[in-house]
Tab-separated table of C-alpha atoms in Angstrom:
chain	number	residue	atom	x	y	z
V	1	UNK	CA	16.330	15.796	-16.472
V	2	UNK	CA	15.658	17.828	-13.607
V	3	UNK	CA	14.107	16.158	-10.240
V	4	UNK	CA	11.342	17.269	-7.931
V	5	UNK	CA	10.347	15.055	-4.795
V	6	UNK	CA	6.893	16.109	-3.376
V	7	UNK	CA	6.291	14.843	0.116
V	8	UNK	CA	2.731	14.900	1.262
V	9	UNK	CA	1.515	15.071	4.847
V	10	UNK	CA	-2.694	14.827	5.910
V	11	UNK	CA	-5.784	14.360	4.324
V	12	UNK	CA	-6.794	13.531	0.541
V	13	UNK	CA	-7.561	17.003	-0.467
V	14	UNK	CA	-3.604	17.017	0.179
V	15	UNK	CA	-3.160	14.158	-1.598
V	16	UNK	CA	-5.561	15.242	-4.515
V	17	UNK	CA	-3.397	18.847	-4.769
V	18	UNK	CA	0.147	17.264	-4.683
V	19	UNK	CA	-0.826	14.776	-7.560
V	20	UNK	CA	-1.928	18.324	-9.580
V	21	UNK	CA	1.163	20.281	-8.300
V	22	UNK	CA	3.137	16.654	-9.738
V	23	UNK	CA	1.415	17.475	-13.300
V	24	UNK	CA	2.601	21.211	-13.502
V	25	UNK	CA	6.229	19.969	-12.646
V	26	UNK	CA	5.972	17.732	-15.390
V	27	UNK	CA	4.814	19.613	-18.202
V	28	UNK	CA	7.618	22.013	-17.879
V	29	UNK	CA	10.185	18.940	-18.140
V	30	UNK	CA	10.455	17.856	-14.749
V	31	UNK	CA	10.646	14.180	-13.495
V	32	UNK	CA	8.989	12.882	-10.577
V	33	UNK	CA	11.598	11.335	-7.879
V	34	UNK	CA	11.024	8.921	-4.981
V	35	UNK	CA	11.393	11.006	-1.580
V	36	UNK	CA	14.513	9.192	-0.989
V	37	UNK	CA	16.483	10.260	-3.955
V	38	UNK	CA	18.347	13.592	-4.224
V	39	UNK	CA	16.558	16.305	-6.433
V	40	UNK	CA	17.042	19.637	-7.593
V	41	UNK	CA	13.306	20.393	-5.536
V	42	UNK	CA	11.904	19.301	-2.519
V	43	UNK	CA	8.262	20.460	-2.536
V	44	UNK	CA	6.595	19.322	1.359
V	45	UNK	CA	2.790	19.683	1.534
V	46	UNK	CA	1.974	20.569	4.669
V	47	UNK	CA	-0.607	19.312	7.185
V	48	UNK	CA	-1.131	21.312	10.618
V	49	UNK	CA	-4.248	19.687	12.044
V	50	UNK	CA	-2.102	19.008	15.046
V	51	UNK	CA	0.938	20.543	16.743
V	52	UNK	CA	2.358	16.821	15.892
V	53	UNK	CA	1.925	17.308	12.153
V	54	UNK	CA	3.675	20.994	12.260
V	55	UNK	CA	6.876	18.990	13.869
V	56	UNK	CA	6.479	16.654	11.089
V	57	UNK	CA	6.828	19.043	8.564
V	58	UNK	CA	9.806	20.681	10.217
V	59	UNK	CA	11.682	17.417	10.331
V	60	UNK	CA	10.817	16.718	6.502
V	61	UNK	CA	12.102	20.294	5.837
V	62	UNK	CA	15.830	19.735	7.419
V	63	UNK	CA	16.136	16.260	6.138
V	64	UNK	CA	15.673	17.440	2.614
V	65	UNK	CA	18.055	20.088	2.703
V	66	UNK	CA	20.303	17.415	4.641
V	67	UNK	CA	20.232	16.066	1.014
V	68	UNK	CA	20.663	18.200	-1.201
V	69	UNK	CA	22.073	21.497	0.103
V	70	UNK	CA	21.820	23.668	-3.725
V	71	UNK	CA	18.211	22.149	-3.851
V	72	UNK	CA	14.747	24.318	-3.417
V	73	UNK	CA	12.862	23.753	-0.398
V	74	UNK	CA	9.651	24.920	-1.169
V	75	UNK	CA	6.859	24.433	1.565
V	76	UNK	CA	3.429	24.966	0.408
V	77	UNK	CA	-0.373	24.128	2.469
V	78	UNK	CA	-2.040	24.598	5.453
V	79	UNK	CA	0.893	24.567	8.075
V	80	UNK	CA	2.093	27.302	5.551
V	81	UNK	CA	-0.875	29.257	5.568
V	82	UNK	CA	-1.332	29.414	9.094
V	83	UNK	CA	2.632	29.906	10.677
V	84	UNK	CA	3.959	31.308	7.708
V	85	UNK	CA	6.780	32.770	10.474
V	86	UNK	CA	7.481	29.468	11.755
V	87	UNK	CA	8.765	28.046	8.353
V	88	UNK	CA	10.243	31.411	7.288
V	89	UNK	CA	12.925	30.988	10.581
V	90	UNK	CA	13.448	27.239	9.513
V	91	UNK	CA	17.267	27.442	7.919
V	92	UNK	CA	16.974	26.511	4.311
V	93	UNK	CA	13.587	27.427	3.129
V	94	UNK	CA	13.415	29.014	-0.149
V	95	UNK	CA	9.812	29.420	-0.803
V	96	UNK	CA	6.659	29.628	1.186
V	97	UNK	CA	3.162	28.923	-0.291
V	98	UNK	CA	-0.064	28.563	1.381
V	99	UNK	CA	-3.203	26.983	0.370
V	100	UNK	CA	-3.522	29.501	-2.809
V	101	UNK	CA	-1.315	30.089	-5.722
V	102	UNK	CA	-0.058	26.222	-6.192
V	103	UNK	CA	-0.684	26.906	-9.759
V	104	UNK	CA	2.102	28.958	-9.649
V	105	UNK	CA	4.694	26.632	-8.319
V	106	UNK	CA	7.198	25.769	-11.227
V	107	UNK	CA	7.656	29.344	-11.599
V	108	UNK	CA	8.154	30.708	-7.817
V	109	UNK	CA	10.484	27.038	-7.662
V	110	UNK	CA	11.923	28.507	-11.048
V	111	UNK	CA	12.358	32.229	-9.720
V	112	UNK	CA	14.034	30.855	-5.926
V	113	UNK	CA	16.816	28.993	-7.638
V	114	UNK	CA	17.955	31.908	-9.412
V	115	UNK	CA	17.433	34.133	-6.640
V	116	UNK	CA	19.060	34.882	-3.015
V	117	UNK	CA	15.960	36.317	-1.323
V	118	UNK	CA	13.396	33.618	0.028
V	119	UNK	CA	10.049	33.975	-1.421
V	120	UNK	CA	7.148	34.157	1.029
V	121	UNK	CA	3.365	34.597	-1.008
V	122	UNK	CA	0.711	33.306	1.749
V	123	UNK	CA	-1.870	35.496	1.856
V	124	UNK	CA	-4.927	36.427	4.002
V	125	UNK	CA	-7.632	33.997	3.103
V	126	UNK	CA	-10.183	35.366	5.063
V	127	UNK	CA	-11.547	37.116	2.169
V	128	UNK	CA	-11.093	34.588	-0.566
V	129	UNK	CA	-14.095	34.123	-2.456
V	130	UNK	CA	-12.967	32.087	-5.406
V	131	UNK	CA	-12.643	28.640	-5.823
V	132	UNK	CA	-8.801	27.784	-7.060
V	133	UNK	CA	-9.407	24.878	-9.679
V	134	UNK	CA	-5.745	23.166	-9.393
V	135	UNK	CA	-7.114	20.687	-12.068
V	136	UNK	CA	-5.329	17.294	-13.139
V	137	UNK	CA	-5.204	16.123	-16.582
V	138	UNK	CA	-3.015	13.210	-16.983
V	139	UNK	CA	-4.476	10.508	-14.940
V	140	UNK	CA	-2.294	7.817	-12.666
V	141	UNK	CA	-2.638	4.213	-12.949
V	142	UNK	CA	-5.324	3.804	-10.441
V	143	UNK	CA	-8.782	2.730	-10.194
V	144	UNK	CA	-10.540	4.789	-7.928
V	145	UNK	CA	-9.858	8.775	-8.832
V	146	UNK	CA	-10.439	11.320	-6.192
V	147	UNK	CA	-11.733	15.298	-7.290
V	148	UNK	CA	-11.684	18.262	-5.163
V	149	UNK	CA	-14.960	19.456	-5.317
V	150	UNK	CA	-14.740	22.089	-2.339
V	151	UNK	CA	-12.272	24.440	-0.214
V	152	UNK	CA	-12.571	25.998	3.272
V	153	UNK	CA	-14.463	25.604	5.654
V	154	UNK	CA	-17.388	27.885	8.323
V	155	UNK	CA	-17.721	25.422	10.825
V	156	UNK	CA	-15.175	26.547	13.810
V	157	UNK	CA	-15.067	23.492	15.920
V	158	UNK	CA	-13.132	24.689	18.897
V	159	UNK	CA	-10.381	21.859	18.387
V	160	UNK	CA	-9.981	22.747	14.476
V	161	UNK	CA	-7.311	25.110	13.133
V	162	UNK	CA	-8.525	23.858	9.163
V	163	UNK	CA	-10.699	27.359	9.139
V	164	UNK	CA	-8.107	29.435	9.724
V	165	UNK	CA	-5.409	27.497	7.126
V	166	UNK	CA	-7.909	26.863	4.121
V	167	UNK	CA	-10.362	30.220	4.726
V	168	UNK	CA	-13.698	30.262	4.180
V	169	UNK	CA	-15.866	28.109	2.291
V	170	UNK	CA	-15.383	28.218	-2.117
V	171	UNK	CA	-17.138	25.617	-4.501
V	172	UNK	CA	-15.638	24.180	-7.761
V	173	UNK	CA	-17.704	25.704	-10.949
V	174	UNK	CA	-19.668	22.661	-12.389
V	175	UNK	CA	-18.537	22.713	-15.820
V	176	UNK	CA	-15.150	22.141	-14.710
V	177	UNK	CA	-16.190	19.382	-12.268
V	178	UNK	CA	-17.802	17.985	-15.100
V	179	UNK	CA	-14.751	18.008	-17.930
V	180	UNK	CA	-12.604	16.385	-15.578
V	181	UNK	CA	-15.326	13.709	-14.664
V	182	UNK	CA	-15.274	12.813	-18.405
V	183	UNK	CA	-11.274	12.743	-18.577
V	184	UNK	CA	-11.469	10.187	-15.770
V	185	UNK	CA	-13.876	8.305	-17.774
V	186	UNK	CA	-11.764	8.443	-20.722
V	187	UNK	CA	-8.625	7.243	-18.998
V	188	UNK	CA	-11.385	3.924	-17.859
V	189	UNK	CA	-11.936	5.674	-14.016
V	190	UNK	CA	-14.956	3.671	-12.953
V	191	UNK	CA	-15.454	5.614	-9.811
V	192	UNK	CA	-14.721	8.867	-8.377
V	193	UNK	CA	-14.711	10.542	-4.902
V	194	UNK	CA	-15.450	13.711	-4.281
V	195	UNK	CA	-13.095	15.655	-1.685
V	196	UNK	CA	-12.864	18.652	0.130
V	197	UNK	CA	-12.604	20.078	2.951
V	198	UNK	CA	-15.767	20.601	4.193
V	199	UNK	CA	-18.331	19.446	0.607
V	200	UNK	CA	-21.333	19.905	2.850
V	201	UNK	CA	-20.833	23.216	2.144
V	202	UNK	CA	-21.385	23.209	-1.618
V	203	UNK	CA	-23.132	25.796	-3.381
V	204	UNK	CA	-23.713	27.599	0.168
V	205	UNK	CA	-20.750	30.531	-1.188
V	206	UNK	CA	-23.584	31.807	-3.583
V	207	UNK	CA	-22.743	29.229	-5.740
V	208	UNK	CA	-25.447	29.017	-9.007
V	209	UNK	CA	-25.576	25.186	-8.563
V	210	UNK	CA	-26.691	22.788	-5.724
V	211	UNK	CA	-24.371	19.400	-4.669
V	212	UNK	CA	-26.794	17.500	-5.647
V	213	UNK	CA	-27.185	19.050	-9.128
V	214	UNK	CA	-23.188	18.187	-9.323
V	215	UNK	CA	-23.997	14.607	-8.600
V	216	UNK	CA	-26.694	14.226	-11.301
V	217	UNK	CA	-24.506	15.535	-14.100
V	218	UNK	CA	-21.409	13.794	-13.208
V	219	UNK	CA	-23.871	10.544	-13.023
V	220	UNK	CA	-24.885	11.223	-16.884
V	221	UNK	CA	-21.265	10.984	-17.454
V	222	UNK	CA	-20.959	7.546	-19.676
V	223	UNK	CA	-18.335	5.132	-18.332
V	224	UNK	CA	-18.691	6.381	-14.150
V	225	UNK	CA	-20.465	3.854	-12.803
V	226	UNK	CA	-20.000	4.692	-9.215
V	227	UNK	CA	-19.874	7.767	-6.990
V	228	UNK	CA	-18.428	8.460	-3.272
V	229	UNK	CA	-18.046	10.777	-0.895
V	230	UNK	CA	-15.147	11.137	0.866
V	231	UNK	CA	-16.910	12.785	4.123
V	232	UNK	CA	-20.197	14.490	4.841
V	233	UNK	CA	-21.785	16.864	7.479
V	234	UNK	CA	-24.231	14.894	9.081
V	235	UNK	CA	-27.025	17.853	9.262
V	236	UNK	CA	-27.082	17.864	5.429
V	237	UNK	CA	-28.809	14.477	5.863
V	238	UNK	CA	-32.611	14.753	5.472
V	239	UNK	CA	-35.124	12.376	3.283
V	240	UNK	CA	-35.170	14.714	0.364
V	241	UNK	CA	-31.641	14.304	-0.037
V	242	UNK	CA	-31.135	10.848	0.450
V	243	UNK	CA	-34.381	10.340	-2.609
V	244	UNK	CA	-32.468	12.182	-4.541
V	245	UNK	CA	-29.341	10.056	-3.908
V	246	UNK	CA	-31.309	6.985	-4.138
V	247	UNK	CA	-33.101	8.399	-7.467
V	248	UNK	CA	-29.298	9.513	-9.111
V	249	UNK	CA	-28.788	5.691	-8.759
V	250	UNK	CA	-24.831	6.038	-9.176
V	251	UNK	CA	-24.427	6.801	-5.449
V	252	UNK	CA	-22.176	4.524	-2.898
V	253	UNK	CA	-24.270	3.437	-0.139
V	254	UNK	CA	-21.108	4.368	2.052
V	255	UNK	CA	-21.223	7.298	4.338
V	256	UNK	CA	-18.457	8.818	6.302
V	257	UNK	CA	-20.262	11.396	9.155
V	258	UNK	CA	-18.157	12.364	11.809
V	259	UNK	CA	-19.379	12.170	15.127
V	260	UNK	CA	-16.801	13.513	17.598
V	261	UNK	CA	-18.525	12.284	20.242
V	262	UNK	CA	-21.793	10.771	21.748
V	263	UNK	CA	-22.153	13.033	24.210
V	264	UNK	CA	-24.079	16.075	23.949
V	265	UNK	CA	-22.205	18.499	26.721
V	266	UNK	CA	-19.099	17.484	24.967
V	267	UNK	CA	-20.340	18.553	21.319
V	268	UNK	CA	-21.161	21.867	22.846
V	269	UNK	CA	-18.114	21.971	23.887
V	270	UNK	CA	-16.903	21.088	20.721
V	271	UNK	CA	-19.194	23.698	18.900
V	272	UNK	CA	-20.423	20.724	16.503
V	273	UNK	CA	-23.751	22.289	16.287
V	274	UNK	CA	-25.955	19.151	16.562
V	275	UNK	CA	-27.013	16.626	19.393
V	276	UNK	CA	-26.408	12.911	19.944
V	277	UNK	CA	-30.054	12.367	19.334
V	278	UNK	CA	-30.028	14.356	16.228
V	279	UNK	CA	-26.835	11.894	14.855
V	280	UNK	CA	-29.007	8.918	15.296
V	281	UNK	CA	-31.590	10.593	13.275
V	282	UNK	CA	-29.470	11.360	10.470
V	283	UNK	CA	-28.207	7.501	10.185
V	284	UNK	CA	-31.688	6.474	10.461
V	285	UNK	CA	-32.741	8.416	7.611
V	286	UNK	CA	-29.951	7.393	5.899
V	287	UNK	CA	-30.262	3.392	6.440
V	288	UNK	CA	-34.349	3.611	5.411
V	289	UNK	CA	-33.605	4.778	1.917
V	290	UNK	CA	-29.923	2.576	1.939
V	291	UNK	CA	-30.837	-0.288	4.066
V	292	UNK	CA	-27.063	-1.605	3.662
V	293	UNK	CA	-25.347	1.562	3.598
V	294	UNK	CA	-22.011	1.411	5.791
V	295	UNK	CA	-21.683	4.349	7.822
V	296	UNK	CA	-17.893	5.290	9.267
V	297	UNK	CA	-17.205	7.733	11.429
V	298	UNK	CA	-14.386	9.464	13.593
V	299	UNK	CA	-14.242	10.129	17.205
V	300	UNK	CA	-12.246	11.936	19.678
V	301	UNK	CA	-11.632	10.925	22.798
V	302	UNK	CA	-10.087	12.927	25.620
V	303	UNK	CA	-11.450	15.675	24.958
V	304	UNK	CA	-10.994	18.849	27.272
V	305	UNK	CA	-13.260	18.291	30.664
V	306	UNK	CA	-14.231	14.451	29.028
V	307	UNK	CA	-15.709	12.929	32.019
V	308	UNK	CA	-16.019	9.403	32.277
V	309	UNK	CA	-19.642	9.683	32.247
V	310	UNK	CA	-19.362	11.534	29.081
V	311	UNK	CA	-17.164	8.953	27.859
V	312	UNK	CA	-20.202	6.092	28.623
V	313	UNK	CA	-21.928	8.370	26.316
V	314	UNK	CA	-19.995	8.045	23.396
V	315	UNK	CA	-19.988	4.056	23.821
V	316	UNK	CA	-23.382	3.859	24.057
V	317	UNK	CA	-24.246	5.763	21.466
V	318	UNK	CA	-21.556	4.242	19.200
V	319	UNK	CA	-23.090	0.560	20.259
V	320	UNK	CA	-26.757	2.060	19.348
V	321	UNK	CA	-25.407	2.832	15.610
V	322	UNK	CA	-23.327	-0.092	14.714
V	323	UNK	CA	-20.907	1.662	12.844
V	324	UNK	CA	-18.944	-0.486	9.713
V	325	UNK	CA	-16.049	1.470	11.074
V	326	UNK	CA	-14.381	4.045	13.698
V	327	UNK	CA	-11.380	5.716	13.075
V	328	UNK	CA	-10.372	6.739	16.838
V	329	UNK	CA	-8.625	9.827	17.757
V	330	UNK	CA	-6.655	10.755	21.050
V	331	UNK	CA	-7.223	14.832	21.262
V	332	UNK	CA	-4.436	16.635	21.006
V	333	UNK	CA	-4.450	20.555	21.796
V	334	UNK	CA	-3.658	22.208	18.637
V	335	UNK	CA	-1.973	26.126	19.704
V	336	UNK	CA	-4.621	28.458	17.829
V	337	UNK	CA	-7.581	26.948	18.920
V	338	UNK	CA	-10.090	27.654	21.614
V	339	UNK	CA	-9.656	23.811	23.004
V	340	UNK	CA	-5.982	23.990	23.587
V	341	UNK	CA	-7.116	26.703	26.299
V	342	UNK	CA	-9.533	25.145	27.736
V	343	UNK	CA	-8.749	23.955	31.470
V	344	UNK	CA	-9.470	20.059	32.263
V	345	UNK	CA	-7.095	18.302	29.725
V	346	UNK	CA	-6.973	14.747	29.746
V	347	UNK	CA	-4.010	12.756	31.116
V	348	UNK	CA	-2.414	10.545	28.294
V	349	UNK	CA	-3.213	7.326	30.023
V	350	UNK	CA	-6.902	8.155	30.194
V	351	UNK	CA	-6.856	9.203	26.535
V	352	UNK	CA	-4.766	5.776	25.621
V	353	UNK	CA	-7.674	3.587	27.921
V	354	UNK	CA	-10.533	5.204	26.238
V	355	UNK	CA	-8.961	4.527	22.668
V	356	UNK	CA	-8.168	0.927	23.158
V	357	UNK	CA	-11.580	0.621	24.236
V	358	UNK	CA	-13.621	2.186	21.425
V	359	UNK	CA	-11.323	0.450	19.062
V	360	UNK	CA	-12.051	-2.990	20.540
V	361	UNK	CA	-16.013	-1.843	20.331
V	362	UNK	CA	-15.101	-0.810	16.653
V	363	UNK	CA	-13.414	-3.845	15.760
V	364	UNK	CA	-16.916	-5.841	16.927
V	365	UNK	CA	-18.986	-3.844	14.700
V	366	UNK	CA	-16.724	-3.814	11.674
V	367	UNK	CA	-17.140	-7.891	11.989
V	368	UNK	CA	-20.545	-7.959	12.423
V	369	UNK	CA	-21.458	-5.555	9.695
V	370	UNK	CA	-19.314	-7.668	7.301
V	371	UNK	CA	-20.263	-10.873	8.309
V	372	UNK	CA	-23.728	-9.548	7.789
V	373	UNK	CA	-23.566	-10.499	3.908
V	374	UNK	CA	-22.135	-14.012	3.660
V	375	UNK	CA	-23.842	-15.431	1.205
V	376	UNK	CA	-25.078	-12.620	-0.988
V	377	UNK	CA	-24.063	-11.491	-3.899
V	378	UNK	CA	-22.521	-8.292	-4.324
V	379	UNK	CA	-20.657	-5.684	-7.242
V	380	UNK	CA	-16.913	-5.481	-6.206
V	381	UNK	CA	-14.674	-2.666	-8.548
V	382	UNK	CA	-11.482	-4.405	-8.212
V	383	UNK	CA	-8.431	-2.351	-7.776
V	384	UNK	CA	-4.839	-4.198	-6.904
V	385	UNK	CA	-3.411	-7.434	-6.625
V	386	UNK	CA	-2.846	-8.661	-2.627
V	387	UNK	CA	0.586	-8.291	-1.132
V	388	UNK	CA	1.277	-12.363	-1.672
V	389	UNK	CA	-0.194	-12.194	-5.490
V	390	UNK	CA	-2.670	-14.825	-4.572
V	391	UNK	CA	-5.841	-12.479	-4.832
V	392	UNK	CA	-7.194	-9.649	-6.728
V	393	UNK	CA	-8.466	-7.056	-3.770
V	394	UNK	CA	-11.421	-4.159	-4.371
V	395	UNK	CA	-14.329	-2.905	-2.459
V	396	UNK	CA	-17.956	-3.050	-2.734
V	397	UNK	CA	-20.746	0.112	-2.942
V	398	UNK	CA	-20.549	0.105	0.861
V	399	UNK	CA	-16.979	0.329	1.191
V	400	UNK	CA	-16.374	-3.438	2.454
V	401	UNK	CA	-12.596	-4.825	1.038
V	402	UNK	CA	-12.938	-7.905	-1.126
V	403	UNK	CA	-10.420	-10.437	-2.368
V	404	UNK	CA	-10.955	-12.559	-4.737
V	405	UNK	CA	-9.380	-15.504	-6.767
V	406	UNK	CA	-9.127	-13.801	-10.446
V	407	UNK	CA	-7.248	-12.959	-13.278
V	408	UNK	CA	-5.587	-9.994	-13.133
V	409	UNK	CA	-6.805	-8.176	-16.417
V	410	UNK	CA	-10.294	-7.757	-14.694
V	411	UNK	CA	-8.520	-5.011	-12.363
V	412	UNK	CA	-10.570	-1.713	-12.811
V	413	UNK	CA	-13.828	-3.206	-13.295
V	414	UNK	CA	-16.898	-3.858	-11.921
V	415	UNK	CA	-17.645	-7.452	-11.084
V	416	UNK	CA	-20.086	-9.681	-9.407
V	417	UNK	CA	-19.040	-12.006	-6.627
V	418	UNK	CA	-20.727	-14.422	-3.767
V	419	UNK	CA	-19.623	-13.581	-0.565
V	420	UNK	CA	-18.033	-17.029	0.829
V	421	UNK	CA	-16.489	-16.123	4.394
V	422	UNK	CA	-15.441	-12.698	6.723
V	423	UNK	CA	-11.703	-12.573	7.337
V	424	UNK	CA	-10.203	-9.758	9.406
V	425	UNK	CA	-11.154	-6.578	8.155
V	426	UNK	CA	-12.336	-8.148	4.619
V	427	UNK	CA	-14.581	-10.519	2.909
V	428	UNK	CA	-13.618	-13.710	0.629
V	429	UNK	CA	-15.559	-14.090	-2.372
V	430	UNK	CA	-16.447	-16.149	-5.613
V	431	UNK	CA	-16.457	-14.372	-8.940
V	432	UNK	CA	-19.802	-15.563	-10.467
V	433	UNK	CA	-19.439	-16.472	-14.066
């Protein structure tokens, strides 16, 4: 049987479209290998969000044809789509894809083998008007199942190159969204998480339905008990949409809006479009009609021209909101984008200080929010077994990690527990009979 190895850099719209690209390799006969065996294919799914994940995927690129000399080397996503000159001079490369036309994969693979010419399709997205349902079928042993919803993105932050590698913004047709809701449900998916890359954006391409008419159809779906989303733009937030969220009644009370910063000269900067003050709004709204909704958020720090009075901004505005969790980033000029040009970059050692710190601060809040429900009872979806074997592990609505004493063959559903103790990053808990 012929091998393909897919390796599979960035976010989970990444992940979401190499598990799809996976299923197309299979159907026509192919078996999926472990990255370190030798295949006939090497497919790398590209990530370019920083200059460090374009040297990432070079590296990937040469060790695979290290491998396996007579193998494809087919790079495909957004580092594709955006230097599709870069990979072309890379020795070895035998087909270039960018973040259209995956569906075609088996067959360009197919067509390279048998051919001497490397095959370059990426095309100009800045056009692109359609939505390109890359759809999966035959569903992984997992729990939790994630669905691209969305593609592209309007925004233009000054630090983000994502515009320019996935185009502008395209929404999933509902009907589809909705037949592969009920295939997860079949396969016993209890919850599902909408991705994209920007799903704030839904229905804003001219799109004949609304996000929130998305969530109340995939809610009447029997067998999904829960839905999440996998990031949100904060100015979406208002009380209309959080009744409705409240009123669909499958929602997670777990809300990922990233901040960036605290300080509002630095979100100019940024082009984020919105103020410190109107953040705090937006998770106020947001914890009236969810009183125990965990909100997460990233931040950068070291931004071009950050001063440390900017800095104090950020860390008081993070202590303000009690975040459940931060996920810290040290900037990093990505070539392409305004910010790379801009004059005042941070020295390393003032981005590294500034990182430790709001991670310590983050670390606080992630125990106190936790800690918060010892002693209640809450609904866990349990998912794995813990690295020793001595626990069964899920999460809650609000995104909190649970273990549990348990028998194993209660893995995938939905189960009510008594909080006991916080440990770490994760709660201990009773199954109540």
């Amino acid at each position: 049987m012929k091998k393909v190895v897919f390796h599979t850099l960035g976010c989970k719209v990444n992940q979401y479209e190499t598990e799809a690209m996976e299923e197309l390799f299979e159907n026509k006969g192919y078996q999926i290998a472990d990255e370190n065996e030798i295949a006939d294919i090497y497919v790398i799914n590209t990530c370019t969000v920083t200059n460090l994940s374009d040297r990432k995927s070079r590296q990937i690129i040469r060790r695979s044809k290290k491998k396996n000399s007579e193998a494809v080397i087919a790079v495909v996503g957004c580092y594709s789509q955006v230097s599709p000159e870069e990979i072309s001079d890379i020795e070895g490369v035998d087909l270039i894809i960018g973040t259209t036309e995956r569906n075609r994969i088996v067959d360009l693979c197919e067509e390279a083998k048998d051919g001497k010419v490397q095959i370059n399709i990426v095309r100009d997205l800045s056009l692109e008007k359609e939505f390109e349902a890359i759809n999966i079928d035959t569903i992984r042993e997992k729990t939790r199942a994630y669905m691209k919803i969305q593609d592209g993105c309007n925004q233009f932050c000054t630090y983000c190159i994502i515009p320019y590698a996935r185009g502008p913004i395209r929404s999933r047709e509902l009907g589809n969204i909705v037949e592969e809701s009920r295939k997860l449900a079949q396969a016993g998916f209890k919850e599902i998480v909408f991705t994209g890359i920007h799903i704030a954006s839904y229905g804003k391409d001219n799109s004949s339905n609304t996000l929130i008419e998305v969530l109340e159809e995939v809610a009447k779906v029997g067998g999904i008990e829960r839905i999440r989303f996998s990031s949100l733009e904060p100015r979406l937030i208002n009380d209309e949409f959080m009744k409705s969220l409240v009123n669909i009644g499958k929602i997670c009370d777990h809300f990922h809006l990233s901040l960036q910063s605290g300080s509002n000269s630095v979100l100019k900067r940024m082009n984020r479009r919105y103020t410190s003050e109107e953040y705090k709004s937006k998770v106020d709204t947001i914890r009236k009609h969810m009183p125990n909704a965990a909100i997460t958020t990233d931040i950068i720090v070291g931004f071009p021209g950050e001063s440390d009075d900017e800095f104090e901004d950020t860390i008081s505005l993070v202590k303000e909101i009690g975040f459940s969790r931060i996920h810290v980033f040290k900037y990093s000029p990505r070539e392409g984008t305004p910010a790379a040009d801009y004059k005042d970059q941070i020295h390393g050692s003032v981005k590294n200080h500034r990182s430790e710190l709001l991670i310590e601060h983050g670390e606080e809040m992630m125990k106190d929010f936790n800690s918060q429900f010892i002693g209640d009872k809450l609904s866990v979806l349990f998912e794995e077994t813990s690295r020793d074997g001595d626990y069964i592990e899920g999460y809650t609505s609000n995104y909190i990690r649970v273990k549990s004493k348990g028998d194993k063959k209660i893995l995938g559903s939905i189960e009510t527990v008594k909080i006991l103790f916080a440990e770490n990053d994760y709660l201990i808990a009773d199954i109540e009979d």
